[in-house]
C-alpha cells in the first residue's frame, strides 16, 4: 500500500485546489439594463448585414472610379521580351553570311515597347458608362438605408414583444393563483353539497384555468423568441430590458399627405429609380454601339541586338536594332452589327422589365 500514498496525496491536493477554485468563484452578475436606444446602437455595430451593405457601397464607388478613369488607360499595354539570336555583320548591300547564320556566334536580343489609345469621341459610350456607375452608387447607398431601417424595425419589434411578455407574465403570475384557489374552494363547496354551486360552475372555472395556462405557454414562447431575436440582432449574450409597465402611447395626428410623402421617400422606390437610370444608360450605350470610337494612338518601342550590325539607314527595316515612335488619330469600329442588334434589344427589354417592376412597387 505504500507506493499508492503519493498518488493519494496528489489526488487530495488537486481536489482541494478544485474546491478552493469553485468556492473562490463569484456568482455571475446580472446583465446591465439596456433600453431601446442602447439595443439599437448595439445592433448597428454588430449586425453583419450592415457591414455587407457598406462593402457594397465601397464596391459601387470603386466601379464609378473605374468608369471615370479606366477608359483612358484600358487600351494601354506594355510589352518586353528577351531571347538569343545568331550574330550577323555587314551592310545593307553586302554581307558574307547567309540569311540564317546558325554557325556563327549567338548573342542576346531584347525588345521593350508601349502602346495605347486615349479615347477622344465615343458617341456617348463613356457618358453612359458613368451614368450607370453613379446609379449603382445611389442604389447601394439606398440599400444600406433600407437595411438600417429594417434592422431598427426588427429590434423595436423584438424589444416591445419582450416587454409585453414580461408584463403579461407578471399579470398571469398574479392572477393564476387566485383562479386556482377559487377552483379548490369551489371543489370543496361541491363536496359539501352547497346548493349555491353546481358542477357546471366547476367546468366553466376549469375551462378558464386551462385557457389561462395555454396563454401562459404562448407568452413564454413569445418571451423566449423575442429575447433570442435581440441576442441575434445585437450580438449580446444576455438581454435585460427596463421594467416598464404597459401604458397607452400617444401618437401624433398624421395626415394622408404625410403618409404619401413618406411612402414616396422609401429607399426601395429610390433603388428602383436608380435601377431605371442604370437600365436607360445601358440602352443608350448599346444604341451607340453601332458607331466607331475615335482616339489618339501612341506607340513607342525599342529592339536591341548587340551581336548584329545596326543598320542606320531609315529605309532599311532592321528587325534586330530598331527604335519606333509614333502617334496619330485612330478609329476602332466593332463590325458585329448582327450581335449589336440583339444586345440593343436585350437592353431595351430589361429597361421595360424594370419599368414594370417600378409600377408594380408603386401599387403597393
mmCIF file of C-alpha atoms in Angstrom:
data_model
loop_
_atom_site.group_PDB
_atom_site.id
_atom_site.type_symbol
_atom_site.label_atom_id
_atom_site.label_comp_id
_atom_site.label_asym_id
_atom_site.label_seq_id
_atom_site.Cartn_x
_atom_site.Cartn_y
_atom_site.Cartn_z
ATOM 1 C CA UNK A 1 0.000 0.000 0.000
ATOM 2 C CA UNK A 2 2.953 2.336 0.486
ATOM 3 C CA UNK A 3 3.548 3.023 -3.247
ATOM 4 C CA UNK A 4 -0.003 4.356 -3.621
ATOM 5 C CA UNK A 5 0.465 7.009 -0.921
ATOM 6 C CA UNK A 6 1.995 9.694 -3.221
ATOM 7 C CA UNK A 7 -0.878 9.247 -5.668
ATOM 8 C CA UNK A 8 -3.439 9.684 -2.898
ATOM 9 C CA UNK A 9 -1.694 12.799 -1.655
ATOM 10 C CA UNK A 10 -1.600 14.279 -5.169
ATOM 11 C CA UNK A 11 -5.276 13.484 -5.772
ATOM 12 C CA UNK A 12 -6.231 15.076 -2.461
ATOM 13 C CA UNK A 13 -4.247 18.198 -3.293
ATOM 14 C CA UNK A 14 -5.911 18.520 -6.693
ATOM 15 C CA UNK A 15 -9.347 18.007 -5.169
ATOM 16 C CA UNK A 16 -8.699 20.670 -2.566
ATOM 17 C CA UNK A 17 -7.467 23.045 -5.242
ATOM 18 C CA UNK A 18 -10.598 22.403 -7.293
ATOM 19 C CA UNK A 19 -12.869 23.008 -4.316
ATOM 20 C CA UNK A 20 -10.965 26.172 -3.472
ATOM 21 C CA UNK A 21 -11.300 27.480 -7.045
ATOM 22 C CA UNK A 22 -15.026 26.732 -7.073
ATOM 23 C CA UNK A 23 -15.534 28.480 -3.755
ATOM 24 C CA UNK A 24 -13.472 31.415 -4.965
ATOM 25 C CA UNK A 25 -15.703 31.964 -7.972
ATOM 26 C CA UNK A 26 -18.079 34.832 -7.546
ATOM 27 C CA UNK A 27 -21.662 34.496 -8.708
ATOM 28 C CA UNK A 28 -22.272 35.885 -12.172
ATOM 29 C CA UNK A 29 -23.534 39.438 -12.105
ATOM 30 C CA UNK A 30 -26.833 40.291 -13.704
ATOM 31 C CA UNK A 31 -26.522 41.734 -17.211
ATOM 32 C CA UNK A 32 -26.839 45.513 -17.396
ATOM 33 C CA UNK A 33 -30.207 47.018 -18.175
ATOM 34 C CA UNK A 34 -30.338 48.270 -21.765
ATOM 35 C CA UNK A 35 -33.076 50.438 -23.156
ATOM 36 C CA UNK A 36 -34.246 50.519 -26.750
ATOM 37 C CA UNK A 37 -31.674 53.079 -27.878
ATOM 38 C CA UNK A 38 -28.784 51.047 -26.443
ATOM 39 C CA UNK A 39 -30.028 47.882 -28.135
ATOM 40 C CA UNK A 40 -30.384 49.663 -31.479
ATOM 41 C CA UNK A 41 -26.822 51.001 -31.181
ATOM 42 C CA UNK A 42 -25.516 47.521 -30.352
ATOM 43 C CA UNK A 43 -27.349 46.039 -33.322
ATOM 44 C CA UNK A 44 -25.974 48.664 -35.720
ATOM 45 C CA UNK A 45 -22.440 47.898 -34.526
ATOM 46 C CA UNK A 46 -22.830 44.119 -34.662
ATOM 47 C CA UNK A 47 -25.202 43.095 -37.438
ATOM 48 C CA UNK A 48 -23.209 41.709 -40.412
ATOM 49 C CA UNK A 49 -25.794 42.814 -42.985
ATOM 50 C CA UNK A 50 -24.901 46.477 -42.419
ATOM 51 C CA UNK A 51 -21.214 45.682 -42.862
ATOM 52 C CA UNK A 52 -22.065 43.924 -46.111
ATOM 53 C CA UNK A 53 -24.023 46.960 -47.321
ATOM 54 C CA UNK A 54 -21.066 49.209 -46.502
ATOM 55 C CA UNK A 55 -18.775 46.965 -48.538
ATOM 56 C CA UNK A 56 -21.291 47.099 -51.395
ATOM 57 C CA UNK A 57 -21.133 50.909 -51.338
ATOM 58 C CA UNK A 58 -17.337 50.788 -51.496
ATOM 59 C CA UNK A 59 -17.548 48.401 -54.450
ATOM 60 C CA UNK A 60 -20.017 50.692 -56.246
ATOM 61 C CA UNK A 61 -17.787 53.720 -55.646
ATOM 62 C CA UNK A 62 -14.836 51.734 -56.988
ATOM 63 C CA UNK A 63 -16.847 50.945 -60.132
ATOM 64 C CA UNK A 64 -17.605 54.647 -60.525
ATOM 65 C CA UNK A 65 -13.919 55.495 -60.216
ATOM 66 C CA UNK A 66 -13.157 52.796 -62.761
ATOM 67 C CA UNK A 67 -15.752 54.223 -65.158
ATOM 68 C CA UNK A 68 -14.184 57.671 -64.877
ATOM 69 C CA UNK A 69 -10.523 56.721 -65.330
ATOM 70 C CA UNK A 70 -10.227 53.234 -66.766
ATOM 71 C CA UNK A 71 -11.332 54.087 -70.350
ATOM 72 C CA UNK A 72 -8.288 56.346 -70.687
ATOM 73 C CA UNK A 73 -5.875 53.605 -69.582
ATOM 74 C CA UNK A 74 -7.628 50.380 -70.577
ATOM 75 C CA UNK A 75 -6.228 50.447 -74.119
ATOM 76 C CA UNK A 76 -2.631 50.821 -72.962
ATOM 77 C CA UNK A 77 -0.233 47.916 -72.713
ATOM 78 C CA UNK A 78 3.479 47.393 -72.275
ATOM 79 C CA UNK A 79 5.490 44.519 -73.707
ATOM 80 C CA UNK A 80 9.011 43.220 -73.176
ATOM 81 C CA UNK A 81 10.977 40.218 -74.348
ATOM 82 C CA UNK A 82 14.447 38.675 -74.180
ATOM 83 C CA UNK A 83 15.920 35.966 -76.399
ATOM 84 C CA UNK A 84 19.134 34.893 -78.194
ATOM 85 C CA UNK A 85 19.810 35.291 -81.925
ATOM 86 C CA UNK A 86 22.745 34.393 -84.200
ATOM 87 C CA UNK A 87 25.265 37.175 -84.737
ATOM 88 C CA UNK A 88 25.330 38.873 -88.142
ATOM 89 C CA UNK A 89 27.521 41.613 -89.610
ATOM 90 C CA UNK A 90 27.516 43.544 -92.839
ATOM 91 C CA UNK A 91 25.867 46.432 -94.667
ATOM 92 C CA UNK A 92 22.525 46.764 -96.452
ATOM 93 C CA UNK A 93 24.237 45.793 -99.744
ATOM 94 C CA UNK A 94 26.830 43.220 -98.674
ATOM 95 C CA UNK A 95 27.351 40.544 -96.012
ATOM 96 C CA UNK A 96 29.496 37.424 -96.067
ATOM 97 C CA UNK A 97 26.796 35.498 -94.163
ATOM 98 C CA UNK A 98 23.609 33.874 -95.329
ATOM 99 C CA UNK A 99 20.099 34.773 -94.124
ATOM 100 C CA UNK A 100 20.196 32.263 -91.253
ATOM 101 C CA UNK A 101 23.784 32.122 -89.957
ATOM 102 C CA UNK A 102 23.355 29.336 -87.435
ATOM 103 C CA UNK A 103 27.063 28.512 -87.496
ATOM 104 C CA UNK A 104 28.015 31.945 -86.162
ATOM 105 C CA UNK A 105 28.071 33.052 -82.549
ATOM 106 C CA UNK A 106 24.913 33.723 -80.630
ATOM 107 C CA UNK A 107 24.069 36.805 -78.598
ATOM 108 C CA UNK A 108 21.200 38.348 -76.654
ATOM 109 C CA UNK A 109 18.333 40.336 -78.157
ATOM 110 C CA UNK A 110 15.826 42.411 -76.203
ATOM 111 C CA UNK A 111 12.660 44.288 -77.012
ATOM 112 C CA UNK A 112 10.574 46.700 -74.946
ATOM 113 C CA UNK A 113 7.580 48.738 -76.016
ATOM 114 C CA UNK A 114 4.413 50.541 -75.016
ATOM 115 C CA UNK A 115 1.314 51.458 -76.970
ATOM 116 C CA UNK A 116 -2.177 52.679 -76.293
ATOM 117 C CA UNK A 117 -5.150 54.771 -77.311
ATOM 118 C CA UNK A 118 -6.721 57.699 -75.482
ATOM 119 C CA UNK A 119 -10.430 57.972 -76.381
ATOM 120 C CA UNK A 120 -11.428 61.314 -77.846
ATOM 121 C CA UNK A 121 -15.010 60.761 -79.009
ATOM 122 C CA UNK A 122 -17.149 57.674 -78.417
ATOM 123 C CA UNK A 123 -20.647 58.937 -79.306
ATOM 124 C CA UNK A 124 -21.715 58.859 -75.646
ATOM 125 C CA UNK A 125 -20.469 55.406 -74.627
ATOM 126 C CA UNK A 126 -18.291 56.721 -71.811
ATOM 127 C CA UNK A 127 -21.007 59.083 -70.611
ATOM 128 C CA UNK A 128 -23.485 56.198 -70.407
ATOM 129 C CA UNK A 129 -20.940 54.109 -68.516
ATOM 130 C CA UNK A 130 -20.524 56.818 -65.878
ATOM 131 C CA UNK A 131 -24.302 57.281 -65.586
ATOM 132 C CA UNK A 132 -24.752 53.590 -64.875
ATOM 133 C CA UNK A 133 -21.942 53.628 -62.290
ATOM 134 C CA UNK A 134 -23.431 56.652 -60.485
ATOM 135 C CA UNK A 135 -26.794 54.899 -60.395
ATOM 136 C CA UNK A 136 -25.059 51.895 -58.849
ATOM 137 C CA UNK A 137 -23.619 54.050 -56.052
ATOM 138 C CA UNK A 138 -27.033 55.547 -55.374
ATOM 139 C CA UNK A 139 -28.686 52.119 -55.311
ATOM 140 C CA UNK A 140 -26.061 50.750 -52.905
ATOM 141 C CA UNK A 141 -26.484 53.747 -50.585
ATOM 142 C CA UNK A 142 -30.259 53.378 -50.553
ATOM 143 C CA UNK A 143 -29.906 49.655 -49.943
ATOM 144 C CA UNK A 144 -27.875 50.434 -46.838
ATOM 145 C CA UNK A 145 -30.607 52.828 -45.660
ATOM 146 C CA UNK A 146 -33.197 50.107 -46.257
ATOM 147 C CA UNK A 147 -31.144 47.585 -44.274
ATOM 148 C CA UNK A 148 -30.679 50.044 -41.401
ATOM 149 C CA UNK A 149 -34.407 50.815 -41.276
ATOM 150 C CA UNK A 150 -35.257 47.113 -41.364
ATOM 151 C CA UNK A 151 -32.794 46.381 -38.569
ATOM 152 C CA UNK A 152 -34.211 49.152 -36.366
ATOM 153 C CA UNK A 153 -37.718 47.847 -37.015
ATOM 154 C CA UNK A 154 -36.734 44.296 -36.068
ATOM 155 C CA UNK A 155 -35.020 45.470 -32.870
ATOM 156 C CA UNK A 156 -38.024 47.589 -31.870
ATOM 157 C CA UNK A 157 -40.439 44.756 -32.582
ATOM 158 C CA UNK A 158 -38.422 42.276 -30.512
ATOM 159 C CA UNK A 159 -37.903 44.844 -27.722
ATOM 160 C CA UNK A 160 -41.585 45.665 -27.315
ATOM 161 C CA UNK A 161 -42.517 41.988 -27.647
ATOM 162 C CA UNK A 162 -40.131 41.175 -24.801
ATOM 163 C CA UNK A 163 -41.600 43.936 -22.629
ATOM 164 C CA UNK A 164 -45.117 42.763 -23.434
ATOM 165 C CA UNK A 165 -44.258 39.183 -22.495
ATOM 166 C CA UNK A 166 -42.760 40.304 -19.179
ATOM 167 C CA UNK A 167 -45.852 42.339 -18.319
ATOM 168 C CA UNK A 168 -48.171 39.505 -19.284
ATOM 169 C CA UNK A 169 -46.133 37.019 -17.267
ATOM 170 C CA UNK A 170 -46.500 39.278 -14.250
ATOM 171 C CA UNK A 171 -50.254 39.576 -14.791
ATOM 172 C CA UNK A 172 -50.701 35.821 -15.129
ATOM 173 C CA UNK A 173 -48.415 35.191 -12.172
ATOM 174 C CA UNK A 174 -50.667 37.388 -10.047
ATOM 175 C CA UNK A 175 -53.999 36.105 -11.366
ATOM 176 C CA UNK A 176 -53.435 32.386 -11.875
ATOM 177 C CA UNK A 177 -53.009 31.502 -8.156
ATOM 178 C CA UNK A 178 -56.288 33.269 -7.393
ATOM 179 C CA UNK A 179 -58.089 31.206 -10.020
ATOM 180 C CA UNK A 180 -56.538 28.015 -8.682
ATOM 181 C CA UNK A 181 -57.638 28.849 -5.121
ATOM 182 C CA UNK A 182 -61.119 29.635 -6.394
ATOM 183 C CA UNK A 183 -61.245 26.257 -8.149
ATOM 184 C CA UNK A 184 -60.179 24.481 -4.960
ATOM 185 C CA UNK A 185 -62.797 26.384 -2.946
ATOM 186 C CA UNK A 186 -65.470 25.515 -5.499
ATOM 187 C CA UNK A 187 -64.495 21.852 -5.329
ATOM 188 C CA UNK A 188 -64.820 21.917 -1.548
ATOM 189 C CA UNK A 189 -68.251 23.532 -1.781
ATOM 190 C CA UNK A 190 -69.396 20.875 -4.240
ATOM 191 C CA UNK A 191 -68.105 18.149 -1.955
ATOM 192 C CA UNK A 192 -70.045 19.660 0.953
ATOM 193 C CA UNK A 193 -73.210 19.778 -1.164
ATOM 194 C CA UNK A 194 -73.555 23.573 -1.136
ATOM 195 C CA UNK A 195 -76.763 24.401 -3.070
ATOM 196 C CA UNK A 196 -75.325 27.714 -4.334
ATOM 197 C CA UNK A 197 -72.892 25.937 -6.702
ATOM 198 C CA UNK A 198 -73.249 23.235 -9.309
ATOM 199 C CA UNK A 199 -70.855 21.125 -11.414
ATOM 200 C CA UNK A 200 -71.237 23.452 -14.395
ATOM 201 C CA UNK A 201 -69.628 26.230 -12.382
ATOM 202 C CA UNK A 202 -66.642 23.959 -11.817
ATOM 203 C CA UNK A 203 -66.476 23.114 -15.527
ATOM 204 C CA UNK A 204 -66.514 26.779 -16.514
ATOM 205 C CA UNK A 205 -63.791 27.606 -13.998
ATOM 206 C CA UNK A 206 -61.597 24.712 -15.109
ATOM 207 C CA UNK A 207 -62.033 25.827 -18.717
ATOM 208 C CA UNK A 208 -60.898 29.308 -17.765
ATOM 209 C CA UNK A 209 -57.891 27.855 -15.932
ATOM 210 C CA UNK A 210 -56.913 25.772 -18.958
ATOM 211 C CA UNK A 211 -57.220 28.838 -21.192
ATOM 212 C CA UNK A 212 -55.009 30.901 -18.901
ATOM 213 C CA UNK A 213 -52.377 28.142 -18.707
ATOM 214 C CA UNK A 214 -52.375 27.879 -22.520
ATOM 215 C CA UNK A 215 -51.898 31.623 -22.808
ATOM 216 C CA UNK A 216 -49.060 31.398 -20.286
ATOM 217 C CA UNK A 217 -47.308 28.896 -22.552
ATOM 218 C CA UNK A 218 -47.738 31.214 -25.539
ATOM 219 C CA UNK A 219 -46.395 34.139 -23.527
ATOM 220 C CA UNK A 220 -43.351 32.095 -22.519
ATOM 221 C CA UNK A 221 -42.737 31.278 -26.171
ATOM 222 C CA UNK A 222 -43.063 34.979 -27.030
ATOM 223 C CA UNK A 223 -40.556 35.834 -24.292
ATOM 224 C CA UNK A 224 -38.000 33.259 -25.428
ATOM 225 C CA UNK A 225 -38.394 34.133 -29.104
ATOM 226 C CA UNK A 226 -38.091 37.896 -28.650
ATOM 227 C CA UNK A 227 -35.104 37.501 -26.321
ATOM 228 C CA UNK A 228 -33.353 35.192 -28.792
ATOM 229 C CA UNK A 229 -34.075 37.653 -31.605
ATOM 230 C CA UNK A 230 -32.498 40.508 -29.655
ATOM 231 C CA UNK A 231 -29.453 38.373 -28.887
ATOM 232 C CA UNK A 232 -29.036 37.507 -32.564
ATOM 233 C CA UNK A 233 -29.507 41.097 -33.731
ATOM 234 C CA UNK A 234 -27.280 42.755 -31.133
ATOM 235 C CA UNK A 235 -24.682 40.036 -30.532
ATOM 236 C CA UNK A 236 -25.214 40.266 -26.755
ATOM 237 C CA UNK A 237 -25.133 37.101 -24.660
ATOM 238 C CA UNK A 238 -27.831 38.257 -22.240
ATOM 239 C CA UNK A 239 -30.670 40.730 -22.600
ATOM 240 C CA UNK A 240 -32.226 42.699 -19.764
ATOM 241 C CA UNK A 241 -34.710 45.471 -20.500
ATOM 242 C CA UNK A 242 -36.060 48.120 -18.104
ATOM 243 C CA UNK A 243 -39.189 47.423 -16.122
ATOM 244 C CA UNK A 244 -41.832 49.363 -17.971
ATOM 245 C CA UNK A 245 -45.487 48.588 -17.199
ATOM 246 C CA UNK A 246 -47.813 48.739 -20.161
ATOM 247 C CA UNK A 247 -49.368 52.123 -20.763
ATOM 248 C CA UNK A 248 -51.030 53.862 -23.704
ATOM 249 C CA UNK A 249 -48.745 55.541 -26.219
ATOM 250 C CA UNK A 250 -49.739 58.934 -27.558
ATOM 251 C CA UNK A 251 -49.406 59.181 -31.321
ATOM 252 C CA UNK A 252 -49.325 62.380 -33.302
ATOM 253 C CA UNK A 253 -52.077 63.017 -35.788
ATOM 254 C CA UNK A 254 -50.775 62.395 -39.297
ATOM 255 C CA UNK A 255 -52.488 63.441 -42.487
ATOM 256 C CA UNK A 256 -52.794 61.310 -45.593
ATOM 257 C CA UNK A 257 -50.441 63.691 -47.394
ATOM 258 C CA UNK A 258 -47.776 62.901 -44.789
ATOM 259 C CA UNK A 259 -48.222 59.175 -45.392
ATOM 260 C CA UNK A 260 -47.974 59.640 -49.153
ATOM 261 C CA UNK A 261 -44.854 61.765 -48.765
ATOM 262 C CA UNK A 262 -43.247 59.132 -46.546
ATOM 263 C CA UNK A 263 -44.139 56.345 -48.962
ATOM 264 C CA UNK A 264 -42.544 58.241 -51.841
ATOM 265 C CA UNK A 265 -39.346 58.594 -49.802
ATOM 266 C CA UNK A 266 -38.989 54.856 -49.225
ATOM 267 C CA UNK A 267 -35.500 53.612 -50.154
ATOM 268 C CA UNK A 268 -36.994 50.726 -52.149
ATOM 269 C CA UNK A 269 -38.547 53.180 -54.612
ATOM 270 C CA UNK A 270 -35.274 55.087 -54.802
ATOM 271 C CA UNK A 271 -33.470 51.843 -55.601
ATOM 272 C CA UNK A 272 -35.925 51.181 -58.427
ATOM 273 C CA UNK A 273 -35.332 54.687 -59.787
ATOM 274 C CA UNK A 274 -31.584 54.064 -59.668
ATOM 275 C CA UNK A 275 -32.116 50.756 -61.466
ATOM 276 C CA UNK A 276 -34.132 52.584 -64.138
ATOM 277 C CA UNK A 277 -31.316 55.088 -64.550
ATOM 278 C CA UNK A 278 -28.788 52.265 -64.962
ATOM 279 C CA UNK A 279 -31.014 50.441 -67.488
ATOM 280 C CA UNK A 280 -31.507 53.619 -69.516
ATOM 281 C CA UNK A 281 -27.759 54.241 -69.537
ATOM 282 C CA UNK A 282 -27.145 50.658 -70.687
ATOM 283 C CA UNK A 283 -29.668 51.067 -73.513
ATOM 284 C CA UNK A 284 -28.038 54.337 -74.601
ATOM 285 C CA UNK A 285 -24.654 52.617 -74.667
ATOM 286 C CA UNK A 286 -25.991 49.775 -76.827
ATOM 287 C CA UNK A 287 -27.702 52.187 -79.215
ATOM 288 C CA UNK A 288 -24.448 53.989 -79.965
ATOM 289 C CA UNK A 289 -22.598 50.661 -80.122
ATOM 290 C CA UNK A 290 -23.063 50.723 -83.905
ATOM 291 C CA UNK A 291 -20.800 53.791 -84.151
ATOM 292 C CA UNK A 292 -16.986 53.729 -84.107
ATOM 293 C CA UNK A 293 -14.708 55.168 -81.445
ATOM 294 C CA UNK A 294 -12.110 57.816 -82.218
ATOM 295 C CA UNK A 295 -8.972 58.331 -80.199
ATOM 296 C CA UNK A 296 -5.348 59.379 -80.100
ATOM 297 C CA UNK A 297 -2.975 56.454 -80.577
ATOM 298 C CA UNK A 298 0.611 56.320 -79.369
ATOM 299 C CA UNK A 299 3.357 53.730 -79.781
ATOM 300 C CA UNK A 300 6.988 53.558 -78.663
ATOM 301 C CA UNK A 301 9.287 50.529 -78.881
ATOM 302 C CA UNK A 302 12.959 49.598 -78.993
ATOM 303 C CA UNK A 303 14.587 46.396 -80.263
ATOM 304 C CA UNK A 304 18.279 45.835 -79.496
ATOM 305 C CA UNK A 305 20.669 43.024 -80.506
ATOM 306 C CA UNK A 306 24.350 43.888 -79.916
ATOM 307 C CA UNK A 307 25.584 40.900 -81.955
ATOM 308 C CA UNK A 308 24.036 42.234 -85.167
ATOM 309 C CA UNK A 309 25.186 45.246 -87.121
ATOM 310 C CA UNK A 310 22.882 48.203 -86.578
ATOM 311 C CA UNK A 311 21.584 49.414 -89.949
ATOM 312 C CA UNK A 312 21.149 53.156 -89.528
ATOM 313 C CA UNK A 313 19.576 53.721 -92.950
ATOM 314 C CA UNK A 314 15.922 54.767 -92.294
ATOM 315 C CA UNK A 315 14.769 52.970 -95.459
ATOM 316 C CA UNK A 316 16.117 49.637 -94.248
ATOM 317 C CA UNK A 317 13.865 47.545 -91.990
ATOM 318 C CA UNK A 318 16.303 46.366 -89.329
ATOM 319 C CA UNK A 319 14.342 43.908 -87.165
ATOM 320 C CA UNK A 320 17.219 43.425 -84.709
ATOM 321 C CA UNK A 321 18.019 47.062 -83.906
ATOM 322 C CA UNK A 322 15.015 49.287 -84.448
ATOM 323 C CA UNK A 323 13.557 52.209 -82.497
ATOM 324 C CA UNK A 324 9.882 53.047 -83.038
ATOM 325 C CA UNK A 325 7.944 56.165 -82.092
ATOM 326 C CA UNK A 326 4.622 57.376 -83.406
ATOM 327 C CA UNK A 327 1.289 58.999 -82.604
ATOM 328 C CA UNK A 328 -1.860 59.817 -84.527
ATOM 329 C CA UNK A 329 -5.622 59.680 -84.760
ATOM 330 C CA UNK A 330 -7.063 56.170 -84.775
ATOM 331 C CA UNK A 331 -10.519 54.640 -85.147
ATOM 332 C CA UNK A 332 -11.897 51.432 -83.673
ATOM 333 C CA UNK A 333 -15.097 50.012 -85.077
ATOM 334 C CA UNK A 334 -16.848 46.857 -83.939
ATOM 335 C CA UNK A 335 -18.469 45.457 -87.083
ATOM 336 C CA UNK A 336 -20.539 42.824 -85.257
ATOM 337 C CA UNK A 337 -23.745 44.598 -86.237
ATOM 338 C CA UNK A 338 -25.896 41.456 -86.015
ATOM 339 C CA UNK A 339 -24.856 40.822 -82.422
ATOM 340 C CA UNK A 340 -25.199 44.517 -81.599
ATOM 341 C CA UNK A 341 -28.843 44.459 -82.696
ATOM 342 C CA UNK A 342 -29.592 41.700 -80.191
ATOM 343 C CA UNK A 343 -27.631 43.432 -77.442
ATOM 344 C CA UNK A 344 -29.650 46.590 -78.022
ATOM 345 C CA UNK A 345 -32.938 44.651 -77.959
ATOM 346 C CA UNK A 346 -31.888 42.908 -74.756
ATOM 347 C CA UNK A 347 -31.103 46.230 -73.084
ATOM 348 C CA UNK A 348 -34.467 47.617 -74.194
ATOM 349 C CA UNK A 349 -36.317 44.571 -72.810
ATOM 350 C CA UNK A 350 -34.528 44.848 -69.467
ATOM 351 C CA UNK A 351 -35.472 48.511 -69.270
ATOM 352 C CA UNK A 352 -39.137 47.672 -69.859
ATOM 353 C CA UNK A 353 -38.906 44.937 -67.231
ATOM 354 C CA UNK A 354 -37.560 47.379 -64.645
ATOM 355 C CA UNK A 355 -40.219 49.951 -65.526
ATOM 356 C CA UNK A 356 -42.938 47.354 -64.980
ATOM 357 C CA UNK A 357 -41.403 46.400 -61.625
ATOM 358 C CA UNK A 358 -41.374 50.071 -60.609
ATOM 359 C CA UNK A 359 -45.060 50.445 -61.490
ATOM 360 C CA UNK A 360 -45.858 47.292 -59.533
ATOM 361 C CA UNK A 361 -43.963 48.596 -56.493
ATOM 362 C CA UNK A 362 -45.860 51.884 -56.539
ATOM 363 C CA UNK A 363 -49.136 49.977 -56.483
ATOM 364 C CA UNK A 364 -48.093 48.550 -53.125
#
